CSV table of C-alpha atoms in Angstrom, one decimal:
chain,number,residue,atom,x,y,z
A,60,UNK,CA,83.2,75.8,62.3
A,61,UNK,CA,85.4,74.4,65.0
A,62,UNK,CA,86.4,71.2,63.0
A,63,UNK,CA,89.8,70.2,61.9
A,64,UNK,CA,90.7,70.7,58.2
A,65,UNK,CA,91.8,67.4,56.8
A,66,UNK,CA,94.5,68.1,54.3
A,67,UNK,CA,93.9,64.9,52.2
A,68,UNK,CA,95.1,66.5,49.0
A,69,UNK,CA,91.9,67.4,47.2
A,70,UNK,CA,91.8,66.7,43.5
A,71,UNK,CA,92.3,69.7,41.2
A,72,UNK,CA,94.8,71.4,43.5
A,73,UNK,CA,98.1,72.0,41.8
A,74,UNK,CA,101.3,71.9,43.9
A,75,UNK,CA,102.4,75.6,44.2
A,76,UNK,CA,106.2,74.7,43.9
A,77,UNK,CA,107.0,77.7,46.1
A,78,UNK,CA,105.1,80.4,48.0
A,79,UNK,CA,104.0,79.0,51.4
A,80,UNK,CA,105.8,75.8,50.3
A,81,UNK,CA,109.1,77.3,51.4
A,82,UNK,CA,107.8,77.7,54.9
A,83,UNK,CA,106.7,74.1,54.8
A,84,UNK,CA,110.2,73.2,53.7
A,85,UNK,CA,111.8,75.1,56.7
A,86,UNK,CA,109.5,73.1,59.0
A,87,UNK,CA,110.4,69.8,57.3
A,88,UNK,CA,114.1,70.7,57.6
A,89,UNK,CA,113.8,71.2,61.4
A,90,UNK,CA,111.7,68.1,61.9
A,91,UNK,CA,114.1,65.9,59.9
A,92,UNK,CA,117.0,67.2,61.9
A,93,UNK,CA,115.3,66.4,65.2
A,94,UNK,CA,114.1,63.0,64.1
A,95,UNK,CA,117.5,61.7,62.8
A,96,UNK,CA,119.9,63.5,65.0
A,97,UNK,CA,118.2,63.3,68.4
A,98,UNK,CA,118.9,59.5,68.9
A,99,UNK,CA,122.6,60.2,68.4
A,100,UNK,CA,122.6,63.4,70.4
A,101,UNK,CA,121.1,61.7,73.5
A,102,UNK,CA,124.1,59.3,73.5
A,103,UNK,CA,126.2,62.2,74.9
A,104,UNK,CA,124.5,61.6,78.3
A,105,UNK,CA,125.1,57.9,78.4
A,106,UNK,CA,128.2,58.1,80.7
A,107,UNK,CA,126.3,60.1,83.3
A,108,UNK,CA,123.4,57.7,83.1
A,109,UNK,CA,125.7,54.7,83.6
A,110,UNK,CA,127.2,56.4,86.7
A,111,UNK,CA,123.7,57.5,88.0
A,112,UNK,CA,121.9,54.2,87.7
A,113,UNK,CA,124.8,51.7,87.9
A,114,UNK,CA,124.1,50.1,84.5
A,115,UNK,CA,126.3,49.0,81.6
A,116,UNK,CA,126.8,50.6,78.2
A,117,UNK,CA,124.6,48.0,76.5
A,118,UNK,CA,121.7,49.0,78.8
A,119,UNK,CA,121.9,52.7,77.9
A,120,UNK,CA,122.3,51.8,74.2
A,121,UNK,CA,118.7,50.5,74.3
A,122,UNK,CA,117.5,54.1,74.7
A,123,UNK,CA,118.5,55.0,71.1
A,124,UNK,CA,117.4,51.6,69.8
A,125,UNK,CA,113.9,52.0,71.3
A,126,UNK,CA,113.7,55.6,70.0
A,127,UNK,CA,114.6,54.5,66.5
A,128,UNK,CA,112.2,51.6,66.6
A,129,UNK,CA,109.4,53.9,67.5
A,130,UNK,CA,110.4,56.4,64.8
A,131,UNK,CA,110.2,53.6,62.1
A,132,UNK,CA,107.8,51.1,63.6
A,133,UNK,CA,104.9,53.4,64.2
A,134,UNK,CA,104.7,54.3,60.5
A,135,UNK,CA,101.3,52.7,59.9
A,136,UNK,CA,99.8,54.3,63.0
A,137,UNK,CA,101.0,57.7,61.7
A,138,UNK,CA,99.4,57.0,58.3
A,139,UNK,CA,96.1,56.2,59.9
A,140,UNK,CA,96.2,59.4,62.0
A,141,UNK,CA,97.2,61.6,59.1
A,142,UNK,CA,94.4,60.2,56.8
A,143,UNK,CA,91.9,60.6,59.6
A,144,UNK,CA,92.8,64.0,61.2
A,145,UNK,CA,95.3,65.7,58.8
A,146,UNK,CA,99.0,66.5,59.0
A,147,UNK,CA,98.8,69.8,61.1
A,148,UNK,CA,97.0,68.5,64.2
A,149,UNK,CA,99.0,65.2,64.2
A,150,UNK,CA,102.3,67.1,64.1
A,151,UNK,CA,101.3,69.5,66.9
A,152,UNK,CA,100.2,66.7,69.2
A,153,UNK,CA,103.4,64.9,68.3
A,154,UNK,CA,105.5,67.9,69.3
A,155,UNK,CA,103.8,67.9,72.7
A,156,UNK,CA,104.6,64.2,73.2
A,157,UNK,CA,108.2,64.6,72.2
A,158,UNK,CA,108.7,67.5,74.7
A,159,UNK,CA,106.7,65.7,77.4
A,160,UNK,CA,108.9,62.6,77.2
A,161,UNK,CA,112.2,64.5,77.7
A,162,UNK,CA,110.7,66.6,80.6
A,163,UNK,CA,109.5,63.4,82.3
A,164,UNK,CA,112.8,61.8,81.8
A,165,UNK,CA,114.5,64.5,83.8
A,166,UNK,CA,112.7,63.2,86.9
A,167,UNK,CA,113.6,59.5,86.2
A,168,UNK,CA,114.7,57.3,89.1
A,169,UNK,CA,115.6,54.2,87.1
A,170,UNK,CA,116.8,53.3,83.6
A,171,UNK,CA,113.4,51.7,82.9
A,172,UNK,CA,111.8,55.2,83.3
A,173,UNK,CA,114.3,56.5,80.7
A,174,UNK,CA,113.3,53.7,78.3
A,175,UNK,CA,109.6,54.6,78.6
A,176,UNK,CA,110.0,58.4,78.6
A,177,UNK,CA,112.6,59.0,75.9
A,178,UNK,CA,112.4,55.7,74.0
A,179,UNK,CA,108.6,55.4,73.8
A,180,UNK,CA,107.0,58.8,74.4
A,181,UNK,CA,109.6,61.0,72.7
A,182,UNK,CA,110.1,58.4,70.0
A,183,UNK,CA,106.3,58.4,69.3
A,184,UNK,CA,106.3,62.2,69.2
A,185,UNK,CA,109.1,62.4,66.7
A,186,UNK,CA,107.4,59.8,64.5
A,187,UNK,CA,104.2,61.8,64.5
A,188,UNK,CA,106.2,64.8,63.2
A,189,UNK,CA,108.6,63.1,60.7
A,190,UNK,CA,106.1,61.3,58.5
A,191,UNK,CA,103.5,64.1,58.1
A,192,UNK,CA,106.2,66.6,57.3
A,193,UNK,CA,107.3,64.5,54.3
A,194,UNK,CA,103.7,64.1,53.2
A,195,UNK,CA,103.1,67.9,53.2
A,196,UNK,CA,106.4,68.5,51.4
A,197,UNK,CA,105.2,66.1,48.7
A,198,UNK,CA,101.9,68.0,48.3
A,199,UNK,CA,103.5,71.5,48.1
A,200,UNK,CA,106.2,70.6,45.6
A,201,UNK,CA,106.1,68.9,42.2
A,202,UNK,CA,108.5,70.3,39.7
A,203,UNK,CA,111.0,71.3,42.4
A,204,UNK,CA,110.4,68.3,44.6
A,205,UNK,CA,113.9,66.7,44.2
A,206,UNK,CA,115.5,69.9,45.4
A,207,UNK,CA,113.0,70.3,48.2
A,208,UNK,CA,113.7,66.7,49.4
A,209,UNK,CA,117.5,67.3,49.2
A,210,UNK,CA,117.2,70.5,51.3
A,211,UNK,CA,114.9,69.0,53.8
A,212,UNK,CA,117.2,65.9,54.2
A,213,UNK,CA,120.1,68.3,54.9
A,214,UNK,CA,118.5,69.0,58.3
A,215,UNK,CA,119.9,65.7,59.6
A,216,UNK,CA,123.6,66.4,59.4
A,217,UNK,CA,123.1,70.1,60.3
A,218,UNK,CA,121.2,69.1,63.5
A,219,UNK,CA,123.7,66.5,64.3
A,220,UNK,CA,126.6,69.0,64.1
A,221,UNK,CA,124.6,71.3,66.4
A,222,UNK,CA,122.9,69.0,68.9
A,223,UNK,CA,125.9,66.9,69.9
A,224,UNK,CA,128.1,69.8,71.0
A,225,UNK,CA,125.1,71.4,72.7
A,226,UNK,CA,124.4,68.2,74.6
A,227,UNK,CA,128.0,68.2,75.9
A,228,UNK,CA,127.6,71.9,77.0
A,229,UNK,CA,124.3,71.2,78.8
A,230,UNK,CA,125.7,68.2,80.5
A,231,UNK,CA,128.7,70.1,81.8
A,232,UNK,CA,126.6,73.1,82.9
A,233,UNK,CA,123.4,71.6,84.2
A,234,UNK,CA,123.9,67.8,84.5
A,235,UNK,CA,121.9,65.2,82.6
A,236,UNK,CA,118.6,66.2,84.3
A,237,UNK,CA,118.9,69.8,83.4
A,238,UNK,CA,120.0,68.9,79.9
A,239,UNK,CA,117.0,66.7,79.4
A,240,UNK,CA,114.7,69.5,80.6
A,241,UNK,CA,116.2,72.0,78.2
A,242,UNK,CA,116.1,69.6,75.3
A,243,UNK,CA,112.4,69.0,76.1
A,244,UNK,CA,111.8,72.7,75.8
A,245,UNK,CA,113.6,72.8,72.4
A,246,UNK,CA,111.4,70.0,71.1
A,247,UNK,CA,108.4,72.2,71.5
A,248,UNK,CA,109.6,73.8,68.3
A,249,UNK,CA,108.0,70.8,66.6
A,250,UNK,CA,104.6,72.3,67.4
A,251,UNK,CA,105.6,75.5,65.7
A,252,UNK,CA,106.8,73.5,62.7
A,253,UNK,CA,103.5,71.7,62.7
A,254,UNK,CA,101.6,75.0,62.6
A,255,UNK,CA,103.4,75.8,59.4
A,256,UNK,CA,101.8,72.8,57.6
A,257,UNK,CA,98.8,74.7,56.2
A,258,UNK,CA,96.6,72.3,54.2
A,259,UNK,CA,96.1,73.0,50.5
A,260,UNK,CA,92.6,74.1,49.7
A,261,UNK,CA,90.7,73.5,46.4
A,262,UNK,CA,90.2,76.6,44.1
A,263,UNK,CA,87.3,78.9,44.8
A,264,UNK,CA,84.1,78.2,42.9
A,265,UNK,CA,83.3,80.6,40.1
A,266,UNK,CA,79.9,82.2,40.6
A,267,UNK,CA,77.6,83.7,38.0
A,268,UNK,CA,74.4,85.8,38.4
A,269,UNK,CA,71.4,84.2,36.9
A,270,UNK,CA,67.7,85.1,37.5
A,271,UNK,CA,68.8,87.1,40.6
A,272,UNK,CA,70.3,84.1,42.3
A,273,UNK,CA,74.0,83.0,42.6
A,274,UNK,CA,74.6,79.6,41.2
A,275,UNK,CA,77.8,77.6,41.4
A,276,UNK,CA,79.2,76.7,38.1
A,277,UNK,CA,81.5,73.9,39.5
A,278,UNK,CA,79.6,70.7,40.0
A,279,UNK,CA,80.3,68.6,43.1
A,280,UNK,CA,81.8,65.2,42.2
A,281,UNK,CA,81.1,62.3,44.5
A,282,UNK,CA,84.5,61.0,45.7
A,283,UNK,CA,85.0,57.6,47.4
A,284,UNK,CA,85.9,57.8,51.1
A,285,UNK,CA,89.6,57.7,51.6
A,286,UNK,CA,91.0,54.6,53.3
A,287,UNK,CA,92.8,55.1,56.6
A,288,UNK,CA,95.6,52.7,55.5
A,289,UNK,CA,95.7,51.8,51.8
A,290,UNK,CA,97.2,48.3,51.4
A,291,UNK,CA,96.5,48.4,47.6
A,292,UNK,CA,100.1,49.9,47.2
A,293,UNK,CA,101.3,46.3,47.5
A,294,UNK,CA,99.7,45.6,44.1
A,295,UNK,CA,102.2,48.0,42.6
A,296,UNK,CA,105.3,46.2,41.4
A,297,UNK,CA,107.5,49.3,41.9
A,298,UNK,CA,106.4,49.7,45.5
A,299,UNK,CA,107.2,46.0,46.3
A,300,UNK,CA,110.6,46.2,44.7
A,301,UNK,CA,111.4,49.5,46.5
A,302,UNK,CA,110.3,48.0,49.9
A,303,UNK,CA,112.4,44.9,49.5
A,304,UNK,CA,115.5,46.9,48.4
A,305,UNK,CA,115.1,49.5,51.1
A,306,UNK,CA,114.8,46.9,53.8
A,307,UNK,CA,118.0,45.2,52.6
A,308,UNK,CA,119.8,48.5,52.4
A,309,UNK,CA,118.9,49.6,56.0
A,310,UNK,CA,120.6,46.4,57.3
A,311,UNK,CA,124.0,47.8,56.4
A,312,UNK,CA,123.4,51.6,55.8
A,313,UNK,CA,123.6,52.7,59.4
A,314,UNK,CA,126.4,50.3,60.5
A,315,UNK,CA,129.6,52.3,59.5
A,316,UNK,CA,128.7,55.5,61.3
A,317,UNK,CA,128.1,53.5,64.5
A,318,UNK,CA,131.5,51.7,64.3
A,319,UNK,CA,133.9,54.1,62.5
A,320,UNK,CA,134.9,55.9,65.7
A,321,UNK,CA,135.7,52.7,67.5
A,322,UNK,CA,137.4,51.5,64.4
A,323,UNK,CA,139.8,54.4,64.7
A,324,UNK,CA,140.3,53.8,68.5
A,325,UNK,CA,141.1,50.2,67.7
A,326,UNK,CA,143.9,51.4,65.5
A,327,UNK,CA,145.4,53.3,68.4
A,328,UNK,CA,144.2,56.9,67.9
A,329,UNK,CA,142.9,59.2,70.6
A,330,UNK,CA,139.2,59.8,71.4
A,331,UNK,CA,139.1,63.3,70.2
A,332,UNK,CA,140.9,62.5,67.0
A,333,UNK,CA,138.6,59.5,66.4
A,334,UNK,CA,135.4,61.6,67.1
A,335,UNK,CA,136.6,64.0,64.4
A,336,UNK,CA,135.8,61.4,61.8
A,337,UNK,CA,132.0,61.8,62.4
A,338,UNK,CA,132.4,65.6,62.1
A,339,UNK,CA,134.0,65.1,58.7
A,340,UNK,CA,131.3,62.7,57.6
A,341,UNK,CA,128.5,65.0,58.7
A,342,UNK,CA,130.1,68.1,57.0
A,343,UNK,CA,130.3,66.3,53.7
A,344,UNK,CA,126.8,64.8,54.1
A,345,UNK,CA,125.5,68.3,54.7
A,346,UNK,CA,126.4,69.6,51.2
A,347,UNK,CA,125.9,66.3,49.4
A,348,UNK,CA,122.1,66.2,50.0
A,349,UNK,CA,121.0,69.5,48.5
A,350,UNK,CA,123.5,69.1,45.6
A,351,UNK,CA,122.1,65.6,44.8
A,352,UNK,CA,118.6,67.1,44.9
A,353,UNK,CA,119.6,69.7,42.3
A,354,UNK,CA,121.0,66.9,40.1
A,355,UNK,CA,117.9,64.7,40.5
A,356,UNK,CA,115.7,67.6,39.5
A,357,UNK,CA,117.3,68.0,36.0
A,358,UNK,CA,115.0,67.1,33.1
A,359,UNK,CA,117.1,64.3,31.8
A,360,UNK,CA,117.8,62.8,35.2
A,361,UNK,CA,114.4,63.0,36.9
A,362,UNK,CA,112.7,60.3,34.8
A,363,UNK,CA,115.6,58.0,35.6
A,364,UNK,CA,115.8,59.0,39.3
A,365,UNK,CA,115.5,55.3,40.4
A,366,UNK,CA,118.8,54.5,38.6
A,367,UNK,CA,120.5,57.5,40.3
A,368,UNK,CA,119.3,56.1,43.6
A,369,UNK,CA,120.7,52.6,42.8
A,370,UNK,CA,124.0,54.3,41.8
A,371,UNK,CA,124.1,56.0,45.1
A,372,UNK,CA,123.5,52.7,46.9
A,373,UNK,CA,126.3,51.0,44.9
A,374,UNK,CA,128.6,54.0,45.6
A,375,UNK,CA,127.9,53.6,49.3
A,376,UNK,CA,128.3,49.8,49.3
A,377,UNK,CA,131.6,49.9,47.4
A,378,UNK,CA,132.9,52.6,49.8
A,379,UNK,CA,132.2,50.3,52.7
A,380,UNK,CA,134.0,47.4,50.9
A,381,UNK,CA,137.1,49.6,50.2
A,382,UNK,CA,137.0,51.3,53.6
A,383,UNK,CA,137.2,47.9,55.3
A,384,UNK,CA,140.8,47.7,54.2
A,385,UNK,CA,141.8,51.0,55.8
A,386,UNK,CA,144.5,50.7,58.4
A,387,UNK,CA,145.6,54.4,58.8
A,388,UNK,CA,143.9,57.5,60.0
A,389,UNK,CA,144.3,59.0,56.5
A,390,UNK,CA,142.5,56.0,55.0
A,391,UNK,CA,139.6,56.4,57.5
A,392,UNK,CA,139.4,60.1,56.6
A,393,UNK,CA,139.1,59.3,52.9
A,394,UNK,CA,136.5,56.7,53.8
A,395,UNK,CA,134.4,59.2,55.7
A,396,UNK,CA,134.5,61.7,52.8
A,397,UNK,CA,133.3,59.3,50.2
A,398,UNK,CA,130.8,57.7,52.7
A,399,UNK,CA,129.4,61.1,53.5
A,400,UNK,CA,128.9,61.8,49.8
A,401,UNK,CA,127.1,58.5,49.1
A,402,UNK,CA,125.2,58.6,52.4
A,403,UNK,CA,123.9,62.1,51.5
A,404,UNK,CA,122.9,61.0,48.0
A,405,UNK,CA,120.9,58.1,49.5
A,406,UNK,CA,119.3,60.3,52.1
A,407,UNK,CA,118.2,62.9,49.5
A,408,UNK,CA,116.8,60.3,47.0
A,409,UNK,CA,115.1,57.6,49.1
A,410,UNK,CA,111.8,59.4,49.7
A,411,UNK,CA,111.9,61.2,46.3
A,412,UNK,CA,111.9,57.8,44.6
A,413,UNK,CA,109.1,56.5,46.8
A,414,UNK,CA,107.0,59.6,45.9
A,415,UNK,CA,107.6,59.1,42.2
A,416,UNK,CA,106.6,55.4,42.5
A,417,UNK,CA,103.3,55.7,44.4
A,418,UNK,CA,102.2,59.3,43.7
A,419,UNK,CA,100.7,61.9,46.1
A,420,UNK,CA,97.4,60.1,46.9
A,421,UNK,CA,99.0,56.9,48.2
A,422,UNK,CA,102.2,58.3,49.7
A,423,UNK,CA,100.8,58.7,53.2
A,424,UNK,CA,100.0,55.0,53.4
A,425,UNK,CA,103.1,53.9,51.4
A,426,UNK,CA,105.6,55.7,53.7
A,427,UNK,CA,104.1,54.2,56.8
A,428,UNK,CA,104.3,50.7,55.5
A,429,UNK,CA,107.9,51.2,54.2
A,430,UNK,CA,109.0,52.6,57.6
A,431,UNK,CA,107.5,49.6,59.3
A,432,UNK,CA,109.5,47.2,57.2
A,433,UNK,CA,112.6,49.2,57.7
A,434,UNK,CA,112.1,49.2,61.5
A,435,UNK,CA,112.7,45.4,61.5
A,436,UNK,CA,115.9,45.9,59.6
A,437,UNK,CA,117.0,48.7,61.9
A,438,UNK,CA,116.6,46.5,64.9
A,439,UNK,CA,118.5,43.6,63.2
A,440,UNK,CA,121.3,45.4,61.4
A,441,UNK,CA,123.5,47.1,64.0
A,442,UNK,CA,123.1,44.3,66.7
A,443,UNK,CA,123.9,41.7,64.1
A,444,UNK,CA,127.0,43.6,63.1
A,445,UNK,CA,127.9,43.8,66.8
A,446,UNK,CA,127.7,40.1,67.2
A,447,UNK,CA,129.9,39.6,64.2
A,448,UNK,CA,132.4,41.9,65.8
A,449,UNK,CA,132.3,40.0,69.1
A,450,UNK,CA,132.9,36.8,67.2
A,451,UNK,CA,135.8,38.0,64.9
A,452,UNK,CA,137.2,41.0,66.9
A,453,UNK,CA,137.9,42.7,63.5
A,454,UNK,CA,136.0,45.7,62.1
A,455,UNK,CA,137.0,44.7,58.6
A,456,UNK,CA,134.3,42.0,58.5
A,457,UNK,CA,131.7,44.4,59.9
A,458,UNK,CA,132.3,46.8,57.1
A,459,UNK,CA,132.5,44.0,54.5
A,460,UNK,CA,129.1,42.8,55.6
A,461,UNK,CA,127.6,46.3,55.5
A,462,UNK,CA,129.0,46.9,52.0
A,463,UNK,CA,127.6,43.6,50.6
A,464,UNK,CA,124.1,44.3,52.0
A,465,UNK,CA,123.9,47.8,50.5
A,466,UNK,CA,125.3,46.7,47.2
A,467,UNK,CA,122.8,43.8,47.0
A,468,UNK,CA,119.9,46.3,47.6
A,469,UNK,CA,121.2,48.4,44.7
A,470,UNK,CA,121.2,45.4,42.4
A,471,UNK,CA,117.7,44.4,43.5
A,472,UNK,CA,116.1,47.9,42.8
A,473,UNK,CA,118.0,48.4,39.5
A,474,UNK,CA,117.2,45.0,38.0
A,475,UNK,CA,113.7,45.0,39.4
A,476,UNK,CA,113.0,48.3,37.8
A,477,UNK,CA,114.6,47.4,34.5
A,478,UNK,CA,113.0,44.0,34.1
A,479,UNK,CA,109.6,44.4,35.8
A,480,UNK,CA,108.6,48.0,35.6
A,481,UNK,CA,109.4,48.4,31.9
A,482,UNK,CA,107.2,45.4,31.1
A,483,UNK,CA,104.4,46.8,33.2
A,484,UNK,CA,104.6,50.1,31.2
A,485,UNK,CA,104.7,48.3,27.8
A,486,UNK,CA,101.3,46.5,28.5
A,487,UNK,CA,99.1,49.6,28.5
A,488,UNK,CA,101.1,50.9,25.5
A,489,UNK,CA,100.3,47.7,23.6
A,490,UNK,CA,96.6,48.0,24.5
A,491,UNK,CA,96.6,51.6,23.3
A,492,UNK,CA,98.2,50.6,20.0
A,493,UNK,CA,95.5,47.8,19.5
A,494,UNK,CA,92.8,50.3,20.3
A,495,UNK,CA,94.1,52.8,17.8
A,496,UNK,CA,94.5,50.1,15.2
A,497,UNK,CA,90.9,48.9,15.6
A,498,UNK,CA,89.7,52.5,15.5
A,499,UNK,CA,91.6,53.1,12.2
A,500,UNK,CA,90.0,49.9,10.8
A,501,UNK,CA,86.6,51.1,11.8
A,502,UNK,CA,87.1,54.5,10.1
A,503,UNK,CA,88.3,52.8,6.9
A,504,UNK,CA,85.1,50.7,6.9
A,505,UNK,CA,83.0,53.8,7.4
A,506,UNK,CA,84.8,55.4,4.5
A,507,UNK,CA,84.2,52.4,2.3
A,508,UNK,CA,80.5,51.9,3.2
A,509,UNK,CA,79.8,55.6,3.1
A,510,UNK,CA,79.7,56.1,-0.7
A,511,UNK,CA,77.6,53.0,-1.3
A,512,UNK,CA,75.0,54.1,1.3
A,513,UNK,CA,74.8,57.6,-0.2
A,514,UNK,CA,74.3,56.1,-3.8
A,515,UNK,CA,71.5,53.9,-2.5
A,516,UNK,CA,69.9,56.8,-0.8
A,517,UNK,CA,70.0,58.9,-4.0
A,518,UNK,CA,68.4,56.1,-6.0
A,519,UNK,CA,65.6,55.7,-3.4
A,520,UNK,CA,65.0,59.4,-3.6
A,521,UNK,CA,64.8,59.4,-7.4
A,522,UNK,CA,62.3,56.4,-7.3
A,523,UNK,CA,60.2,58.2,-4.7
A,524,UNK,CA,60.1,61.4,-6.8
A,525,UNK,CA,59.0,59.4,-9.9
A,526,UNK,CA,56.2,57.7,-8.0
A,527,UNK,CA,55.0,61.0,-6.7
A,528,UNK,CA,54.9,62.5,-10.2
A,529,UNK,CA,52.9,59.5,-11.6
A,530,UNK,CA,50.4,59.8,-8.8
A,531,UNK,CA,50.0,63.5,-9.4
A,532,UNK,CA,49.4,62.9,-13.2
A,533,UNK,CA,46.7,60.3,-12.5
A,534,UNK,CA,44.9,62.7,-10.2
A,535,UNK,CA,45.0,65.4,-12.8
A,536,UNK,CA,43.5,63.1,-15.5
A,537,UNK,CA,40.7,62.0,-13.1
A,538,UNK,CA,39.9,65.6,-12.4
A,539,UNK,CA,39.9,66.5,-16.1
A,540,UNK,CA,37.6,63.6,-17.0
A,541,UNK,CA,35.0,64.6,-14.4
A,542,UNK,CA,34.8,68.1,-15.7
A,543,UNK,CA,34.1,66.9,-19.4
A,544,UNK,CA,31.3,64.6,-18.2
A,545,UNK,CA,29.7,67.5,-16.3
A,546,UNK,CA,29.7,69.7,-19.4
A,547,UNK,CA,28.1,66.9,-21.5
A,548,UNK,CA,25.2,66.5,-19.1
A,549,UNK,CA,24.5,70.2,-19.2
């Protein structure tokens, strides 16, 4: 009584694939939306912050960078906390941190205060919500997990389409301080989403009445203590290949959405017309994620989900390469449509593939380590593309670089899976075949030796019976002779 229930996924508990899992999915949808869209939504207030604190645009851009770094870089910390305390309490505390950071930022007197409040505190709070929500989604869904991942991932474009206009309205009505305060109140919904993450409990023990006492028929099995951060996932070839490929992918994946609006402005189009490109991208992305989840859940596709993931990455990379040659607004619109499709496919599949590789037990540690590796790439990718733009003053080279990085990551994961993972699966199959062969040989020997042993046993039995008969005859003769001698004496 009074202790926290640690939802560490007890053995013997089958994923319900529905029921309360749909409530968990709603919570994961909201959390994913806040986590991915909030760094972009905060950028609406940058002009007011520049005017308030007399800083440059590069100074305010660090707010989103620190927030994303906290979201990705604190992955191992989240893994340790989840394995120690469970998903529900970690998420509720994270919701309080996320809200507290925005509320404190509304009283900021310098840009450093904004860095600490929004970047560090709110970023940590969102991280404590994002990772546990994915872990719980993995535990509640098995057969329908691809669809669940696609629907949860759709929270990002939906929230982006809602939070950006809302931020503009709040800034116009209440200023940046009032807007931060209201957004902080909205982030308290993360606590409500955390409350939805009810841990799965093992089945009730069957009780039987015996000698007037209730006895449990289910025996308690001693289980090893769960590690707070399981580094054994690095022994898995599939996990290592996925981590390397994902890190390369993140270098270029987020670059086009950052630069596409300025790309259109550089071609001479108005600000509102240029900003419409992100709306088109987000609208397509919104529908691409759940549709891709449905396709990934098909019986024929799901065992080959990693190849669908590599196809989505190649699709995204080729779209960047072709989009780099766009020189009209219509060309950029076409680029945003195809980029939204490929971007949505990648977003729907990236964690589904990781879940399939490491399984439920190690997913809490695996996702934390993967996010840590991706955090380094997130901090390097967009700034590196910005330096390339400063050196060349052409967006074409930025998009070409992003396309090459994403395409390379697709080749790494596809070839790695085809060459390494298949060999890994053939080894246990070969051992199984050898075991079956030796078992068959042993059974043949038993069949051959069996008749000989039975014949020898029968001969031994006959010999023993003959010996018993002879002994019995001698005893009878001796008894008879004694009786005749007795009669003679009489």
